[in-house]
Amino acid sequence: MKHTIKIITLLAAVASLVACKPEEVSDVACERDIFYTVSESPAMSALSGHGNTAHLTTEAEWDTMLDRFCDYTQDGVQVMFCSTRPTGQSQTKGLTSSDTPTTITTSSRDELKAWMKEMEKAGRTVNVSYDNGSGTWSGTAYVNLSHQDEQAEPQTYSGTFRFVPTPAVQEPPLGGTVWALEVGDDTLIITVHGMMIWSSGTDAGALIIDGAEAVLEGIEGSYTDLHGETFLTIELYTGE
C-alpha cells in the first residue's frame, strides 16, 4: 500500500511539472515578411524610409522577433510593424471590421506577443510602446491598406503635409490623425507598405512639419470607408 501511495504521489508531481512547462513554439515552416520601424518616433522613421524588412521562414523565428520587439520597447523606443506577405486564411487586407480587440494594455510579455500574432494574422498595422513606470506594454492596431495595383508606375507628387482625421476603416473608430499630402484640391493619405502613419495627437513631430512643403514619390489609390465615403492615398515608393 505504501508503494502504491508513493507511485501515485510521484506521478502527480510529474504531471504538475508537465502542466507548468512553458508552451514551446514549434519550428513550423511559415514564410512572412515583416516591415518594421524602431524609433522614438516610428512615424518619422517610416516616412523617411528608415524601416527594415525581415524575411522569416518559421513560426519560431517569428516568435523570436516578437521577443525582440518587446525588448526594443523596454529600452524606451516604439515599434511599428506590419506583414507584407499573407500568412494564412485569417490574413485580410483592406478595409474590414472585426470583433478582435485592437488595443491592449498588459504587463505580460506572453499576452502581448499573442495579441501581436493575432493582429499580424488580421493584416493590421501594429504600434507598441512600454511604460517603465507602470511596467506595462500598450499596443494599438489598425487596418492596413492593400496595394490596389502593384503594377502601377510611381508618380511624383508635390504638395503640403497635413494631418487629417483617421478615416473610418474599423470599429471601434481609431481616432487620432493620419499623415497626408495635400495636392491641389486632393488630400492623399500617406501609406508605407499599406500602413497609414497614425498619430495619437501627442506627436511633437507632427506639429513641426504640419504645413511644410514636400515632394513624394508613390502610387495613388482610392478606398471607400465603412460609411461609404471615398478617400485617396499615396503609397510611398520604397524601391523594394
PDB file of C-alpha atoms in Angstrom:
ATOM      1  CA  MET A   1       0.000   0.000   0.000  1.00  0.00           C
ATOM      2  CA  LYS A   2       2.835   2.380   0.859  1.00  0.00           C
ATOM      3  CA  HIS A   3       4.473   1.675  -2.512  1.00  0.00           C
ATOM      4  CA  THR A   4       1.188   2.437  -4.271  1.00  0.00           C
ATOM      5  CA  ILE A   5       0.883   5.782  -2.469  1.00  0.00           C
ATOM      6  CA  LYS A   6       4.482   6.696  -3.351  1.00  0.00           C
ATOM      7  CA  ILE A   7       3.913   5.872  -7.056  1.00  0.00           C
ATOM      8  CA  ILE A   8       0.696   7.933  -7.166  1.00  0.00           C
ATOM      9  CA  THR A   9       2.475  10.868  -5.493  1.00  0.00           C
ATOM     10  CA  LEU A  10       5.366  10.656  -7.965  1.00  0.00           C
ATOM     11  CA  LEU A  11       3.001  10.567 -10.957  1.00  0.00           C
ATOM     12  CA  ALA A  12       1.147  13.579  -9.604  1.00  0.00           C
ATOM     13  CA  ALA A  13       4.422  15.510  -9.267  1.00  0.00           C
ATOM     14  CA  VAL A  14       5.431  14.634 -12.842  1.00  0.00           C
ATOM     15  CA  ALA A  15       2.017  15.696 -14.147  1.00  0.00           C
ATOM     16  CA  SER A  16       2.367  19.000 -12.313  1.00  0.00           C
ATOM     17  CA  LEU A  17       5.762  19.653 -13.906  1.00  0.00           C
ATOM     18  CA  VAL A  18       4.383  18.916 -17.376  1.00  0.00           C
ATOM     19  CA  ALA A  19       1.419  21.236 -16.809  1.00  0.00           C
ATOM     20  CA  CYS A  20       3.700  24.080 -15.712  1.00  0.00           C
ATOM     21  CA  LYS A  21       6.129  23.701 -18.598  1.00  0.00           C
ATOM     22  CA  PRO A  22       6.008  26.776 -20.861  1.00  0.00           C
ATOM     23  CA  GLU A  23       4.465  26.211 -24.283  1.00  0.00           C
ATOM     24  CA  GLU A  24       7.149  25.715 -26.885  1.00  0.00           C
ATOM     25  CA  VAL A  25       6.886  27.375 -30.282  1.00  0.00           C
ATOM     26  CA  SER A  26       7.243  24.691 -32.907  1.00  0.00           C
ATOM     27  CA  ASP A  27       9.640  25.260 -35.772  1.00  0.00           C
ATOM     28  CA  VAL A  28       6.816  25.059 -38.330  1.00  0.00           C
ATOM     29  CA  ALA A  29       7.624  26.423 -41.767  1.00  0.00           C
ATOM     30  CA  CYS A  30       5.595  29.566 -42.462  1.00  0.00           C
ATOM     31  CA  GLU A  31       7.082  32.374 -44.519  1.00  0.00           C
ATOM     32  CA  ARG A  32       6.313  36.018 -43.805  1.00  0.00           C
ATOM     33  CA  ASP A  33       7.933  39.383 -44.477  1.00  0.00           C
ATOM     34  CA  ILE A  34       7.684  41.898 -41.636  1.00  0.00           C
ATOM     35  CA  PHE A  35       8.306  45.588 -42.252  1.00  0.00           C
ATOM     36  CA  TYR A  36       9.082  47.427 -39.020  1.00  0.00           C
ATOM     37  CA  THR A  37      10.493  50.623 -37.575  1.00  0.00           C
ATOM     38  CA  VAL A  38      12.150  51.098 -34.190  1.00  0.00           C
ATOM     39  CA  SER A  39      12.342  54.707 -33.052  1.00  0.00           C
ATOM     40  CA  GLU A  40      11.151  57.287 -30.554  1.00  0.00           C
ATOM     41  CA  SER A  41       9.023  58.486 -33.472  1.00  0.00           C
ATOM     42  CA  PRO A  42       8.164  55.455 -35.658  1.00  0.00           C
ATOM     43  CA  ALA A  43       6.061  57.626 -37.951  1.00  0.00           C
ATOM     44  CA  MET A  44       9.078  59.767 -38.879  1.00  0.00           C
ATOM     45  CA  SER A  45      11.173  56.638 -39.449  1.00  0.00           C
ATOM     46  CA  ALA A  46       8.579  55.115 -41.762  1.00  0.00           C
ATOM     47  CA  LEU A  47       8.155  58.341 -43.698  1.00  0.00           C
ATOM     48  CA  SER A  48      11.910  58.770 -44.174  1.00  0.00           C
ATOM     49  CA  GLY A  49      12.316  55.167 -45.329  1.00  0.00           C
ATOM     50  CA  HIS A  50      14.360  54.086 -42.311  1.00  0.00           C
ATOM     51  CA  GLY A  51      12.368  50.928 -41.714  1.00  0.00           C
ATOM     52  CA  ASN A  52      13.588  47.349 -42.038  1.00  0.00           C
ATOM     53  CA  THR A  53      12.110  44.268 -43.675  1.00  0.00           C
ATOM     54  CA  ALA A  54      12.776  40.866 -42.127  1.00  0.00           C
ATOM     55  CA  HIS A  55      12.137  37.660 -44.067  1.00  0.00           C
ATOM     56  CA  LEU A  56      11.074  34.915 -41.663  1.00  0.00           C
ATOM     57  CA  THR A  57      10.620  31.272 -42.605  1.00  0.00           C
ATOM     58  CA  THR A  58       9.293  29.608 -39.424  1.00  0.00           C
ATOM     59  CA  GLU A  59       6.946  30.312 -36.526  1.00  0.00           C
ATOM     60  CA  ALA A  60       9.911  30.036 -34.162  1.00  0.00           C
ATOM     61  CA  GLU A  61      11.675  32.890 -35.974  1.00  0.00           C
ATOM     62  CA  TRP A  62       8.504  34.977 -35.759  1.00  0.00           C
ATOM     63  CA  ASP A  63       8.249  34.318 -32.015  1.00  0.00           C
ATOM     64  CA  THR A  64      11.886  35.355 -31.568  1.00  0.00           C
ATOM     65  CA  MET A  65      11.283  38.592 -33.481  1.00  0.00           C
ATOM     66  CA  LEU A  66       8.288  39.434 -31.279  1.00  0.00           C
ATOM     67  CA  ASP A  67      10.505  38.941 -28.223  1.00  0.00           C
ATOM     68  CA  ARG A  68      12.954  41.353 -29.811  1.00  0.00           C
ATOM     69  CA  PHE A  69      10.168  43.896 -30.321  1.00  0.00           C
ATOM     70  CA  CYS A  70       9.315  43.602 -26.616  1.00  0.00           C
ATOM     71  CA  ASP A  71      12.964  44.195 -25.719  1.00  0.00           C
ATOM     72  CA  TYR A  72      13.170  47.237 -28.001  1.00  0.00           C
ATOM     73  CA  THR A  73      10.205  48.897 -26.314  1.00  0.00           C
ATOM     74  CA  GLN A  74      11.640  48.229 -22.859  1.00  0.00           C
ATOM     75  CA  ASP A  75      14.695  50.201 -23.999  1.00  0.00           C
ATOM     76  CA  GLY A  76      12.462  53.251 -24.415  1.00  0.00           C
ATOM     77  CA  VAL A  77      11.551  53.247 -28.117  1.00  0.00           C
ATOM     78  CA  GLN A  78       8.380  52.443 -30.012  1.00  0.00           C
ATOM     79  CA  VAL A  79       7.886  49.668 -32.535  1.00  0.00           C
ATOM     80  CA  MET A  80       5.609  49.836 -35.557  1.00  0.00           C
ATOM     81  CA  PHE A  81       5.240  46.840 -37.873  1.00  0.00           C
ATOM     82  CA  CYS A  82       3.075  45.088 -40.414  1.00  0.00           C
ATOM     83  CA  SER A  83       3.232  41.946 -42.509  1.00  0.00           C
ATOM     84  CA  THR A  84       3.830  42.460 -46.217  1.00  0.00           C
ATOM     85  CA  ARG A  85       3.168  38.805 -47.051  1.00  0.00           C
ATOM     86  CA  PRO A  86      -0.083  36.920 -46.274  1.00  0.00           C
ATOM     87  CA  THR A  87       0.465  34.075 -43.807  1.00  0.00           C
ATOM     88  CA  GLY A  88      -2.860  32.257 -43.549  1.00  0.00           C
ATOM     89  CA  GLN A  89      -6.599  32.157 -44.123  1.00  0.00           C
ATOM     90  CA  SER A  90      -7.224  34.781 -41.476  1.00  0.00           C
ATOM     91  CA  GLN A  91      -4.988  37.284 -43.255  1.00  0.00           C
ATOM     92  CA  THR A  92      -7.173  40.135 -44.509  1.00  0.00           C
ATOM     93  CA  LYS A  93      -6.015  43.157 -46.415  1.00  0.00           C
ATOM     94  CA  GLY A  94      -8.006  46.315 -46.944  1.00  0.00           C
ATOM     95  CA  LEU A  95     -10.990  47.661 -45.074  1.00  0.00           C
ATOM     96  CA  THR A  96     -12.544  45.355 -42.530  1.00  0.00           C
ATOM     97  CA  SER A  97     -14.447  45.284 -39.266  1.00  0.00           C
ATOM     98  CA  SER A  98     -13.606  42.746 -36.571  1.00  0.00           C
ATOM     99  CA  ASP A  99     -14.594  41.772 -33.054  1.00  0.00           C
ATOM    100  CA  THR A 100     -10.935  41.253 -32.168  1.00  0.00           C
ATOM    101  CA  PRO A 101      -9.745  43.947 -29.711  1.00  0.00           C
ATOM    102  CA  THR A 102      -7.419  46.351 -31.485  1.00  0.00           C
ATOM    103  CA  THR A 103      -5.842  47.781 -28.327  1.00  0.00           C
ATOM    104  CA  ILE A 104      -4.097  46.162 -25.406  1.00  0.00           C
ATOM    105  CA  THR A 105      -2.501  47.174 -22.117  1.00  0.00           C
ATOM    106  CA  THR A 106      -0.690  44.411 -20.273  1.00  0.00           C
ATOM    107  CA  SER A 107       2.270  43.622 -18.054  1.00  0.00           C
ATOM    108  CA  SER A 108       2.508  40.114 -19.542  1.00  0.00           C
ATOM    109  CA  ARG A 109       5.005  39.648 -22.364  1.00  0.00           C
ATOM    110  CA  ASP A 110       3.289  36.408 -23.419  1.00  0.00           C
ATOM    111  CA  GLU A 111      -0.106  38.110 -23.591  1.00  0.00           C
ATOM    112  CA  LEU A 112       1.328  40.937 -25.682  1.00  0.00           C
ATOM    113  CA  LYS A 113       3.045  38.512 -28.072  1.00  0.00           C
ATOM    114  CA  ALA A 114      -0.166  36.503 -28.507  1.00  0.00           C
ATOM    115  CA  TRP A 115      -2.041  39.741 -29.292  1.00  0.00           C
ATOM    116  CA  MET A 116       0.604  40.852 -31.801  1.00  0.00           C
ATOM    117  CA  LYS A 117       0.375  37.472 -33.532  1.00  0.00           C
ATOM    118  CA  GLU A 118      -3.383  37.843 -33.875  1.00  0.00           C
ATOM    119  CA  MET A 119      -3.064  41.369 -35.219  1.00  0.00           C
ATOM    120  CA  GLU A 120      -0.480  40.242 -37.785  1.00  0.00           C
ATOM    121  CA  LYS A 121      -2.803  37.437 -38.902  1.00  0.00           C
ATOM    122  CA  ALA A 122      -5.586  40.001 -39.319  1.00  0.00           C
ATOM    123  CA  GLY A 123      -3.357  42.045 -41.624  1.00  0.00           C
ATOM    124  CA  ARG A 124      -3.150  45.068 -39.333  1.00  0.00           C
ATOM    125  CA  THR A 125      -0.515  47.681 -38.651  1.00  0.00           C
ATOM    126  CA  VAL A 126       0.695  47.436 -35.043  1.00  0.00           C
ATOM    127  CA  ASN A 127       2.194  50.108 -32.755  1.00  0.00           C
ATOM    128  CA  VAL A 128       3.695  49.033 -29.412  1.00  0.00           C
ATOM    129  CA  SER A 129       5.279  51.027 -26.575  1.00  0.00           C
ATOM    130  CA  TYR A 130       6.313  50.358 -22.974  1.00  0.00           C
ATOM    131  CA  ASP A 131       5.820  52.365 -19.791  1.00  0.00           C
ATOM    132  CA  ASN A 132       8.733  51.793 -17.428  1.00  0.00           C
ATOM    133  CA  GLY A 133       6.862  53.473 -14.587  1.00  0.00           C
ATOM    134  CA  SER A 134       3.956  51.018 -14.578  1.00  0.00           C
ATOM    135  CA  GLY A 135       5.795  48.114 -16.215  1.00  0.00           C
ATOM    136  CA  THR A 136       3.117  47.728 -18.868  1.00  0.00           C
ATOM    137  CA  TRP A 137       3.026  47.476 -22.640  1.00  0.00           C
ATOM    138  CA  SER A 138       0.457  49.331 -24.718  1.00  0.00           C
ATOM    139  CA  GLY A 139      -0.467  48.307 -28.231  1.00  0.00           C
ATOM    140  CA  THR A 140      -2.689  49.801 -30.918  1.00  0.00           C
ATOM    141  CA  ALA A 141      -3.569  48.071 -34.190  1.00  0.00           C
ATOM    142  CA  TYR A 142      -5.398  49.373 -37.226  1.00  0.00           C
ATOM    143  CA  VAL A 143      -6.360  48.401 -40.750  1.00  0.00           C
ATOM    144  CA  ASN A 144      -3.564  48.037 -43.264  1.00  0.00           C
ATOM    145  CA  LEU A 145      -4.469  49.205 -46.791  1.00  0.00           C
ATOM    146  CA  SER A 146      -3.530  46.786 -49.556  1.00  0.00           C
ATOM    147  CA  HIS A 147      -1.775  47.738 -52.771  1.00  0.00           C
ATOM    148  CA  GLN A 148      -4.554  48.063 -55.339  1.00  0.00           C
ATOM    149  CA  ASP A 149      -2.320  48.000 -58.410  1.00  0.00           C
ATOM    150  CA  GLU A 150       1.152  46.615 -57.804  1.00  0.00           C
ATOM    151  CA  GLN A 151       1.997  47.039 -61.495  1.00  0.00           C
ATOM    152  CA  ALA A 152       1.352  50.794 -61.493  1.00  0.00           C
ATOM    153  CA  GLU A 153       4.306  53.091 -62.014  1.00  0.00           C
ATOM    154  CA  PRO A 154       5.087  55.502 -59.159  1.00  0.00           C
ATOM    155  CA  GLN A 155       4.491  59.186 -59.848  1.00  0.00           C
ATOM    156  CA  THR A 156       5.949  62.309 -58.242  1.00  0.00           C
ATOM    157  CA  TYR A 157       3.566  64.433 -56.140  1.00  0.00           C
ATOM    158  CA  SER A 158       4.299  67.938 -54.876  1.00  0.00           C
ATOM    159  CA  GLY A 159       2.187  69.235 -52.045  1.00  0.00           C
ATOM    160  CA  THR A 160       1.903  70.141 -48.381  1.00  0.00           C
ATOM    161  CA  PHE A 161       1.993  67.888 -45.316  1.00  0.00           C
ATOM    162  CA  ARG A 162      -1.323  67.803 -43.479  1.00  0.00           C
ATOM    163  CA  PHE A 163      -2.753  65.853 -40.559  1.00  0.00           C
ATOM    164  CA  VAL A 164      -6.312  64.700 -41.164  1.00  0.00           C
ATOM    165  CA  PRO A 165      -8.796  62.683 -39.104  1.00  0.00           C
ATOM    166  CA  THR A 166      -8.225  58.944 -39.356  1.00  0.00           C
ATOM    167  CA  PRO A 167     -10.650  57.504 -41.923  1.00  0.00           C
ATOM    168  CA  ALA A 168     -13.455  55.294 -40.624  1.00  0.00           C
ATOM    169  CA  VAL A 169     -11.908  51.975 -41.606  1.00  0.00           C
ATOM    170  CA  GLN A 170     -12.690  49.947 -38.494  1.00  0.00           C
ATOM    171  CA  GLU A 171     -14.955  49.596 -35.483  1.00  0.00           C
ATOM    172  CA  PRO A 172     -14.478  50.870 -32.889  1.00  0.00           C
ATOM    173  CA  PRO A 173     -13.042  54.033 -34.500  1.00  0.00           C
ATOM    174  CA  LEU A 174      -9.319  54.504 -34.057  1.00  0.00           C
ATOM    175  CA  GLY A 175      -9.452  58.269 -33.547  1.00  0.00           C
ATOM    176  CA  GLY A 176      -6.353  60.421 -33.794  1.00  0.00           C
ATOM    177  CA  THR A 177      -4.989  61.668 -37.092  1.00  0.00           C
ATOM    178  CA  VAL A 178      -3.007  60.316 -40.029  1.00  0.00           C
ATOM    179  CA  TRP A 179      -0.342  61.950 -42.158  1.00  0.00           C
ATOM    180  CA  ALA A 180      -1.455  63.172 -45.561  1.00  0.00           C
ATOM    181  CA  LEU A 181      -0.203  65.135 -48.558  1.00  0.00           C
ATOM    182  CA  GLU A 182      -2.389  67.967 -49.811  1.00  0.00           C
ATOM    183  CA  VAL A 183      -2.032  68.199 -53.583  1.00  0.00           C
ATOM    184  CA  GLY A 184      -4.218  70.937 -55.068  1.00  0.00           C
ATOM    185  CA  ASP A 185      -7.816  70.079 -54.165  1.00  0.00           C
ATOM    186  CA  ASP A 186      -6.949  66.481 -53.222  1.00  0.00           C
ATOM    187  CA  THR A 187      -5.779  65.117 -49.888  1.00  0.00           C
ATOM    188  CA  LEU A 188      -3.803  61.886 -50.177  1.00  0.00           C
ATOM    189  CA  ILE A 189      -3.363  59.852 -47.001  1.00  0.00           C
ATOM    190  CA  ILE A 190       0.243  58.626 -46.872  1.00  0.00           C
ATOM    191  CA  THR A 191       0.886  54.881 -46.564  1.00  0.00           C
ATOM    192  CA  VAL A 192       4.057  52.778 -46.373  1.00  0.00           C
ATOM    193  CA  HIS A 193       3.594  49.089 -47.162  1.00  0.00           C
ATOM    194  CA  GLY A 194      -0.096  49.804 -46.686  1.00  0.00           C
ATOM    195  CA  MET A 195       0.482  51.323 -43.233  1.00  0.00           C
ATOM    196  CA  MET A 196      -1.204  54.641 -42.559  1.00  0.00           C
ATOM    197  CA  ILE A 197       1.101  56.820 -40.478  1.00  0.00           C
ATOM    198  CA  TRP A 198      -1.052  57.320 -37.414  1.00  0.00           C
ATOM    199  CA  SER A 199      -0.662  59.884 -34.647  1.00  0.00           C
ATOM    200  CA  SER A 200      -2.469  59.925 -31.323  1.00  0.00           C
ATOM    201  CA  GLY A 201      -2.251  63.712 -31.342  1.00  0.00           C
ATOM    202  CA  THR A 202       0.697  63.912 -28.939  1.00  0.00           C
ATOM    203  CA  ASP A 203       3.434  63.513 -31.561  1.00  0.00           C
ATOM    204  CA  ALA A 204       5.620  66.617 -31.365  1.00  0.00           C
ATOM    205  CA  GLY A 205       6.990  65.932 -34.838  1.00  0.00           C
ATOM    206  CA  ALA A 206       3.515  66.353 -36.295  1.00  0.00           C
ATOM    207  CA  LEU A 207       3.310  69.949 -35.094  1.00  0.00           C
ATOM    208  CA  ILE A 208       6.692  70.745 -36.630  1.00  0.00           C
ATOM    209  CA  ILE A 209       6.011  69.576 -40.182  1.00  0.00           C
ATOM    210  CA  ASP A 210       2.286  70.344 -40.489  1.00  0.00           C
ATOM    211  CA  GLY A 211       2.060  72.742 -43.420  1.00  0.00           C
ATOM    212  CA  ALA A 212       5.570  72.018 -44.708  1.00  0.00           C
ATOM    213  CA  GLU A 213       6.037  71.561 -48.438  1.00  0.00           C
ATOM    214  CA  ALA A 214       7.012  68.094 -49.644  1.00  0.00           C
ATOM    215  CA  VAL A 215       7.746  66.116 -52.793  1.00  0.00           C
ATOM    216  CA  LEU A 216       6.876  62.410 -52.539  1.00  0.00           C
ATOM    217  CA  GLU A 217       7.103  59.544 -54.994  1.00  0.00           C
ATOM    218  CA  GLY A 218       4.368  56.973 -54.860  1.00  0.00           C
ATOM    219  CA  ILE A 219       1.254  55.334 -56.271  1.00  0.00           C
ATOM    220  CA  GLU A 220      -2.188  56.849 -55.802  1.00  0.00           C
ATOM    221  CA  GLY A 221      -5.056  54.715 -54.516  1.00  0.00           C
ATOM    222  CA  SER A 222      -8.753  55.121 -53.747  1.00  0.00           C
ATOM    223  CA  TYR A 223     -10.743  53.466 -50.942  1.00  0.00           C
ATOM    224  CA  THR A 224     -14.254  53.548 -49.515  1.00  0.00           C
ATOM    225  CA  ASP A 225     -14.626  53.678 -45.735  1.00  0.00           C
ATOM    226  CA  LEU A 226     -17.264  51.968 -43.590  1.00  0.00           C
ATOM    227  CA  HIS A 227     -19.642  54.926 -44.104  1.00  0.00           C
ATOM    228  CA  GLY A 228     -19.395  54.794 -47.868  1.00  0.00           C
ATOM    229  CA  GLU A 229     -17.102  57.818 -48.086  1.00  0.00           C
ATOM    230  CA  THR A 230     -14.207  57.741 -50.561  1.00  0.00           C
ATOM    231  CA  PHE A 231     -10.688  58.776 -49.593  1.00  0.00           C
ATOM    232  CA  LEU A 232      -7.416  58.870 -51.517  1.00  0.00           C
ATOM    233  CA  THR A 233      -3.988  57.530 -50.571  1.00  0.00           C
ATOM    234  CA  ILE A 234      -0.415  57.724 -51.776  1.00  0.00           C
ATOM    235  CA  GLU A 235       1.573  54.531 -51.238  1.00  0.00           C
ATOM    236  CA  LEU A 236       5.176  55.677 -50.928  1.00  0.00           C
ATOM    237  CA  TYR A 237       7.647  54.097 -53.306  1.00  0.00           C
ATOM    238  CA  THR A 238      10.353  52.304 -51.303  1.00  0.00           C
ATOM    239  CA  GLY A 239      12.250  50.732 -54.178  1.00  0.00           C
ATOM    240  CA  GLU A 240      11.517  47.211 -52.956  1.00  0.00           C
TER     241      GLU A 240
END
